[in-house]
Amino acid sequence: MVKLENPKKPENVSNKNIPLSDFVVNLDHGDPTAYEEYWRKMGDRCTVTIRGCDLMSYFSDMTNLCWFLEPELEDAIKNLHGAVGNAATEDRYIVVGTGSTQLCQAAIHALSSLAGTNPVSVVAAAPFYSTYVEETTYVRSGMYNWEGDAWSFDKKGPYIELVTSPNNPDGTIRETVVNRPDDDEAKVIHDFAYYWPHYTPITRRQDHDIMLFTFSKITGHAGSRIGWALVKDKEVAKKMVGYIIVNSIGVSKESQVRTAKILNVLKETCKSESESENFFKYGREMMKDRWEKLREVVKESDAFTLPKYPEAFCNYFGKSLESYPAFAWLGTKEETDLASELRRHKVLCRAGERCGSDKKHVRVSMLSREDDFNAFLERLANMKAH
Amino acid sequence: MVKLENPKKPENVSNKNIPLSDFVVNLDHGDPTAYEEYWRKMGDRCTVTIRGCDLMSYFSDMTNLCWFLEPELEDAIKNLHGAVGNAATEDRYIVVGTGSTQLCQAAIHALSSLAGTNPVSVVAAAPFYSTYVEETTYVRSGMYNWEGDAWSFDKKGPYIELVTSPNNPDGTIRETVVNRPDDDEAKVIHDFAYYWPHYTPITRRQDHDIMLFTFSKITGHAGSRIGWALVKDKEVAKKMVGYIIVNSIGVSKESQVRTAKILNVLKETCKSESESENFFKYGREMMKDRWEKLREVVKESDAFTLPKYPEAFCNYFGKSLESYPAFAWLGTKEETDLASELRRHKVLCRAGERCGSDKKHVRVSMLSREDDFNAFLERLANMKAH
């Protein structure tokens, strides 16, 4: 969940006399502002112009099951997946949502309403995206129950496993862990928010029943609140659409047409050899640079830990590559509460316990603006001395 | 709720040989496309241009309780209410939502989570907006229960009354009907979607605890999915913001900046004497024309009924005026199922039963495009002959 705490950055406050070391660096949320610079350099290439009389109706395409999906966005999504090769779009329904947050809830709602009995258990393997807990508990629905860590799940009856790959918070490649192959009541939602070539090698074209994607984490346009689901089963897609109709009567058309424009530019430039033009190359280089700096600090300090990721052949880049996840899953070698320790040094991170893990781990956003990231590195380097 | 049925209009189909009388006129949903013409005539005055690097962050203003509300939208909302005089904005929190649909659910969630005991009863006086039923039942929340018609509500314990004024579907001016003045557990949400001068005389500056407004029904920009709540109590506003964070992590920034632009133009032109410039004048004339035509057909036929509305002094226009509601609450004098009867004549309307009323009434949108409205009038005129 996005936190309400104020990251107080120098440009946000009027009193410029506050020493830089007193500013709180907020790397708790995953606000992907790291990419602003790239889009600034793209100039007018992604500019959209909307007239007063445009996009007024609730309806985008009455012949589409998801009638509030703008046709140009549907095309852009299909074309981008085709060019990157990360997911199959043929014979699937595309459902657009107000971020993948709304779609995840729509999918859980849809699967639960189609299950033989309620409540349906919802699980995810720890460490998991902490927001799943809030999403499945805040309305106290009688249709589903959050049952926590999938590794220890042993309840009978219908269940939904949320599989995030690469995983948020720890960047690992995930498969289902509750394996009941002959169980008709076993359902899976794949969250592929980070399955893009700047973060991880694209090793296969994913082809699951329900796959979620979000605009925010591809290009950094979190403010647009656009996500989409690729859904095989028509009844599931219909129920998801039904959820979104009651929840918000569709999805912002302005955001949809802007997303379409930007995804089209992404697709057009994604075969370019130029790092300043090809967004995925640009993003990969930036993430590589940040990860190398972070690993260097961690190595120097000898007080912290970071996961290691195996290299794999990336079909998109055509070579074997490392992973540079959007979050660092930072651990401490000492018996301390790492989130509190970092907070004392004015760095906010998500506590491991919120992700179903322990006090010795935190989730750190790698997608902040450059100055925040550098301030974090500096403070982390200083922490070992204490 | 917006229906999935296809309104099949001549311009949407390839076979132009289908006789016009065979096309289904869908006046079930309230898609406010009637206003497109006005905005087309406004030309570039409301055009927004958004660059690729704009509006990327989740955050709009970290110092605001509703941190995902764009400051320019907050200003535009306050200025428009100030100019029209329909609602007090001083000493209130403004919460933006993905339409007032999301905000209504956020408000019910907030009041329920602050109530001493759950579930909280939710009621509305019949005939009521049918979507309230779906909004309060679809997730099967343990926090609140839809208890139906407020006129017959007599349960003890905490409750929320939804008051829509002017009312959807019947255009009447409403107050609370469950009156328990000394009951701390009595809460009210005022839905003022239609409390604007083109629909109804502005008789007072509303000043209630929770007031909901929607961009869709003011200007016709339903596709933007923007609504706002004016909320007196800080804890209620906080809980509403918390709901929207988990539900969709905020609200489309593109829609917010476009809404701000259009509300500013509305405010700038709302003192103009020119009907082609002043949107509320334009809207009132269009609605007047449609209502007069409909009343004429109904009078001629002697088979149908329509509510009568008292004139009242409108502070905005400075004179006594009639009401021209966004929906017509059409009744039949015969013992028939009016929705089925209309459907046989290829006119789709919302059945009175869905609004907590009877088969003899239907809700008819008055905000469709001109050709749909005229086709409806023609078919209604023909129905009396059968």
Tab-separated table of N, CA and C in Angstrom, chain A residues 101-114 118-120 122 134-146 239-248, chain B residues 1 101-102 104-106 108-110 112 119-120 122 131-146 243 246-247:
chain	number	residue	atom	x	y	z
A	101	THR	N	-4.240	-3.145	-9.296
A	101	THR	CA	-4.858	-3.264	-7.969
A	101	THR	C	-6.347	-3.577	-8.105
A	102	GLN	N	-7.036	-2.787	-8.916
A	102	GLN	CA	-8.466	-3.033	-9.108
A	102	GLN	C	-8.690	-4.378	-9.804
A	103	LEU	N	-7.800	-4.723	-10.740
A	103	LEU	CA	-7.967	-5.979	-11.482
A	103	LEU	C	-7.725	-7.203	-10.619
A	104	CYS	N	-6.784	-7.107	-9.692
A	104	CYS	CA	-6.516	-8.232	-8.802
A	104	CYS	C	-7.765	-8.518	-7.974
A	105	GLN	N	-8.390	-7.451	-7.482
A	105	GLN	CA	-9.624	-7.623	-6.706
A	105	GLN	C	-10.766	-8.117	-7.595
A	106	ALA	N	-10.800	-7.649	-8.841
A	106	ALA	CA	-11.825	-8.109	-9.789
A	106	ALA	C	-11.656	-9.601	-10.056
A	107	ALA	N	-10.414	-10.055	-10.187
A	107	ALA	CA	-10.155	-11.470	-10.477
A	107	ALA	C	-10.501	-12.351	-9.282
A	108	ILE	N	-10.146	-11.907	-8.088
A	108	ILE	CA	-10.487	-12.677	-6.874
A	108	ILE	C	-12.014	-12.742	-6.736
A	109	HIS	N	-12.663	-11.617	-6.994
A	109	HIS	CA	-14.127	-11.554	-6.935
A	109	HIS	C	-14.747	-12.507	-7.961
A	110	ALA	N	-14.224	-12.475	-9.173
A	110	ALA	CA	-14.762	-13.308	-10.258
A	110	ALA	C	-14.599	-14.790	-9.931
A	111	LEU	N	-13.399	-15.194	-9.541
A	111	LEU	CA	-13.146	-16.610	-9.245
A	111	LEU	C	-13.982	-17.068	-8.049
A	112	SER	N	-14.133	-16.196	-7.055
A	112	SER	CA	-14.933	-16.563	-5.876
A	112	SER	C	-16.404	-16.721	-6.238
A	113	SER	N	-16.898	-15.833	-7.092
A	113	SER	CA	-18.325	-15.914	-7.411
A	113	SER	C	-18.616	-17.118	-8.315
A	114	LEU	N	-17.591	-17.643	-8.989
A	114	LEU	CA	-17.777	-18.833	-9.825
A	114	LEU	C	-17.444	-20.127	-9.068
A	118	ASN	N	-18.294	-20.755	-0.870
A	118	ASN	CA	-17.588	-19.572	-0.355
A	118	ASN	C	-17.477	-19.717	1.155
A	119	PRO	N	-16.511	-19.111	1.825
A	119	PRO	CA	-15.456	-18.302	1.236
A	119	PRO	C	-14.341	-19.144	0.622
A	120	VAL	N	-13.713	-18.557	-0.396
A	120	VAL	CA	-12.559	-19.153	-1.065
A	120	VAL	C	-11.306	-18.679	-0.325
A	122	VAL	N	-7.523	-17.401	-0.078
A	122	VAL	CA	-6.565	-16.705	-0.944
A	122	VAL	C	-5.197	-16.766	-0.274
A	134	GLU	N	-4.149	-6.393	2.444
A	134	GLU	CA	-5.154	-5.331	2.550
A	134	GLU	C	-6.273	-5.517	1.525
A	135	GLU	N	-5.897	-5.858	0.286
A	135	GLU	CA	-6.890	-6.019	-0.784
A	135	GLU	C	-7.922	-7.110	-0.466
A	136	THR	N	-7.494	-8.133	0.241
A	136	THR	CA	-8.384	-9.278	0.495
A	136	THR	C	-9.078	-9.212	1.854
A	137	THR	N	-8.791	-8.152	2.623
A	137	THR	CA	-9.398	-8.081	3.958
A	137	THR	C	-10.215	-6.810	4.209
A	138	TYR	N	-9.927	-5.717	3.495
A	138	TYR	CA	-10.476	-4.412	3.910
A	138	TYR	C	-11.991	-4.316	3.840
A	139	VAL	N	-12.637	-5.024	2.898
A	139	VAL	CA	-14.106	-4.929	2.836
A	139	VAL	C	-14.784	-6.045	3.634
A	140	ARG	N	-13.972	-6.901	4.256
A	140	ARG	CA	-14.488	-8.040	5.031
A	140	ARG	C	-15.541	-8.804	4.235
A	141	SER	N	-15.122	-9.248	3.048
A	141	SER	CA	-16.032	-9.974	2.158
A	141	SER	C	-16.317	-11.371	2.690
A	142	GLY	N	-17.531	-11.835	2.474
A	142	GLY	CA	-17.889	-13.214	2.793
A	142	GLY	C	-17.535	-14.175	1.673
A	143	MET	N	-16.972	-13.663	0.580
A	143	MET	CA	-16.698	-14.493	-0.596
A	143	MET	C	-15.325	-15.139	-0.557
A	144	TYR	N	-14.371	-14.512	0.131
A	144	TYR	CA	-12.998	-15.034	0.178
A	144	TYR	C	-12.355	-14.647	1.498
A	145	ASN	N	-11.335	-15.421	1.865
A	145	ASN	CA	-10.568	-15.168	3.092
A	145	ASN	C	-9.089	-15.161	2.784
A	146	TRP	N	-8.379	-14.195	3.281
A	146	TRP	CA	-6.923	-14.210	3.183
A	146	TRP	C	-6.400	-15.275	4.140
A	239	LYS	N	-17.221	-11.779	-15.388
A	239	LYS	CA	-17.393	-11.465	-13.963
A	239	LYS	C	-16.445	-10.340	-13.539
A	240	MET	N	-15.245	-10.327	-14.107
A	240	MET	CA	-14.300	-9.242	-13.792
A	240	MET	C	-14.845	-7.903	-14.291
A	241	VAL	N	-15.369	-7.911	-15.502
A	241	VAL	CA	-15.979	-6.699	-16.059
A	241	VAL	C	-17.145	-6.256	-15.168
A	242	GLY	N	-17.949	-7.228	-14.734
A	242	GLY	CA	-19.085	-6.921	-13.852
A	242	GLY	C	-18.634	-6.268	-12.554
A	243	TYR	N	-17.525	-6.757	-11.997
A	243	TYR	CA	-16.974	-6.166	-10.775
A	243	TYR	C	-16.590	-4.699	-11.020
A	244	ILE	N	-15.889	-4.459	-12.124
A	244	ILE	CA	-15.394	-3.101	-12.399
A	244	ILE	C	-16.555	-2.139	-12.689
A	245	ILE	N	-17.632	-2.661	-13.293
A	245	ILE	CA	-18.812	-1.817	-13.532
A	245	ILE	C	-19.379	-1.322	-12.190
A	246	VAL	N	-19.545	-2.225	-11.243
A	246	VAL	CA	-20.131	-1.800	-9.958
A	246	VAL	C	-19.112	-0.999	-9.146
A	247	ASN	N	-17.850	-1.354	-9.245
A	247	ASN	CA	-16.814	-0.682	-8.465
A	247	ASN	C	-16.565	0.752	-8.923
A	248	SER	N	-16.559	0.995	-10.224
A	248	SER	CA	-16.227	2.349	-10.710
A	248	SER	C	-16.818	2.684	-12.081
B	1	MET	N	-26.931	0.805	-12.742
B	1	MET	CA	-25.760	0.203	-13.369
B	1	MET	C	-25.853	0.339	-14.880
B	101	THR	N	-19.416	6.810	-7.848
B	101	THR	CA	-19.651	5.394	-7.531
B	101	THR	C	-18.615	4.894	-6.528
B	102	GLN	N	-17.346	5.154	-6.831
B	102	GLN	CA	-16.294	4.720	-5.907
B	102	GLN	C	-16.410	5.467	-4.578
B	104	CYS	N	-19.131	6.733	-3.135
B	104	CYS	CA	-20.272	6.285	-2.349
B	104	CYS	C	-19.861	5.046	-1.551
B	105	GLN	N	-19.152	4.135	-2.201
B	105	GLN	CA	-18.678	2.935	-1.514
B	105	GLN	C	-17.623	3.286	-0.456
B	106	ALA	N	-16.779	4.268	-0.783
B	106	ALA	CA	-15.761	4.713	0.182
B	106	ALA	C	-16.436	5.300	1.424
B	108	ILE	N	-19.570	4.682	2.573
B	108	ILE	CA	-20.238	3.614	3.327
B	108	ILE	C	-19.201	2.818	4.115
B	109	HIS	N	-18.074	2.541	3.467
B	109	HIS	CA	-16.979	1.816	4.124
B	109	HIS	C	-16.455	2.601	5.317
B	110	ALA	N	-16.241	3.896	5.112
B	110	ALA	CA	-15.697	4.756	6.172
B	110	ALA	C	-16.645	4.816	7.365
B	112	SER	N	-19.024	2.773	8.172
B	112	SER	CA	-19.163	1.455	8.794
B	112	SER	C	-17.963	1.136	9.672
B	119	PRO	N	-22.849	-5.519	11.266
B	119	PRO	CA	-23.002	-4.674	10.093
B	119	PRO	C	-23.919	-3.480	10.328
B	120	VAL	N	-23.631	-2.415	9.577
B	120	VAL	CA	-24.439	-1.200	9.586
B	120	VAL	C	-25.519	-1.362	8.501
B	122	VAL	N	-27.884	-0.095	5.534
B	122	VAL	CA	-27.865	0.965	4.524
B	122	VAL	C	-29.241	1.007	3.859
B	131	THR	N	-28.452	1.248	-8.582
B	131	THR	CA	-27.051	0.862	-8.405
B	131	THR	C	-26.661	0.791	-6.926
B	132	TYR	N	-27.389	1.536	-6.057
B	132	TYR	CA	-27.090	1.444	-4.617
B	132	TYR	C	-27.213	-0.004	-4.131
B	133	VAL	N	-28.150	-0.741	-4.688
B	133	VAL	CA	-28.347	-2.136	-4.283
B	133	VAL	C	-27.097	-2.949	-4.633
B	134	GLU	N	-26.646	-2.792	-5.864
B	134	GLU	CA	-25.454	-3.538	-6.302
B	134	GLU	C	-24.211	-3.112	-5.523
B	135	GLU	N	-24.048	-1.796	-5.340
B	135	GLU	CA	-22.857	-1.287	-4.640
B	135	GLU	C	-22.738	-1.831	-3.217
B	136	THR	N	-23.873	-2.066	-2.580
B	136	THR	CA	-23.830	-2.475	-1.171
B	136	THR	C	-23.946	-3.987	-0.987
B	137	THR	N	-24.038	-4.723	-2.091
B	137	THR	CA	-24.201	-6.178	-1.951
B	137	THR	C	-23.139	-7.000	-2.672
B	138	TYR	N	-22.517	-6.439	-3.726
B	138	TYR	CA	-21.710	-7.294	-4.612
B	138	TYR	C	-20.488	-7.937	-3.964
B	139	VAL	N	-19.873	-7.279	-2.978
B	139	VAL	CA	-18.702	-7.910	-2.336
B	139	VAL	C	-19.099	-8.702	-1.091
B	140	ARG	N	-20.388	-8.714	-0.780
B	140	ARG	CA	-20.906	-9.416	0.406
B	140	ARG	C	-20.087	-9.070	1.648
B	141	SER	N	-20.021	-7.754	1.913
B	141	SER	CA	-19.240	-7.252	3.043
B	141	SER	C	-19.906	-7.586	4.373
B	142	GLY	N	-19.107	-7.874	5.366
B	142	GLY	CA	-19.611	-8.064	6.723
B	142	GLY	C	-19.777	-6.745	7.461
B	143	MET	N	-19.430	-5.621	6.806
B	143	MET	CA	-19.443	-4.318	7.479
B	143	MET	C	-20.782	-3.607	7.372
B	144	TYR	N	-21.548	-3.911	6.324
B	144	TYR	CA	-22.837	-3.233	6.120
B	144	TYR	C	-23.785	-4.163	5.369
B	145	ASN	N	-25.080	-3.887	5.530
B	145	ASN	CA	-26.137	-4.653	4.855
B	145	ASN	C	-27.087	-3.714	4.148
B	146	TRP	N	-27.406	-3.996	2.927
B	146	TRP	CA	-28.457	-3.252	2.231
B	146	TRP	C	-29.804	-3.651	2.837
B	243	TYR	N	-9.799	3.827	1.929
B	243	TYR	CA	-10.534	2.894	1.055
B	243	TYR	C	-10.039	3.017	-0.387
B	246	VAL	N	-6.599	1.414	-1.103
B	246	VAL	CA	-6.584	-0.045	-1.275
B	246	VAL	C	-7.378	-0.444	-2.521
B	247	ASN	N	-8.438	0.288	-2.825
B	247	ASN	CA	-9.285	-0.052	-3.960
B	247	ASN	C	-8.599	0.190	-5.304
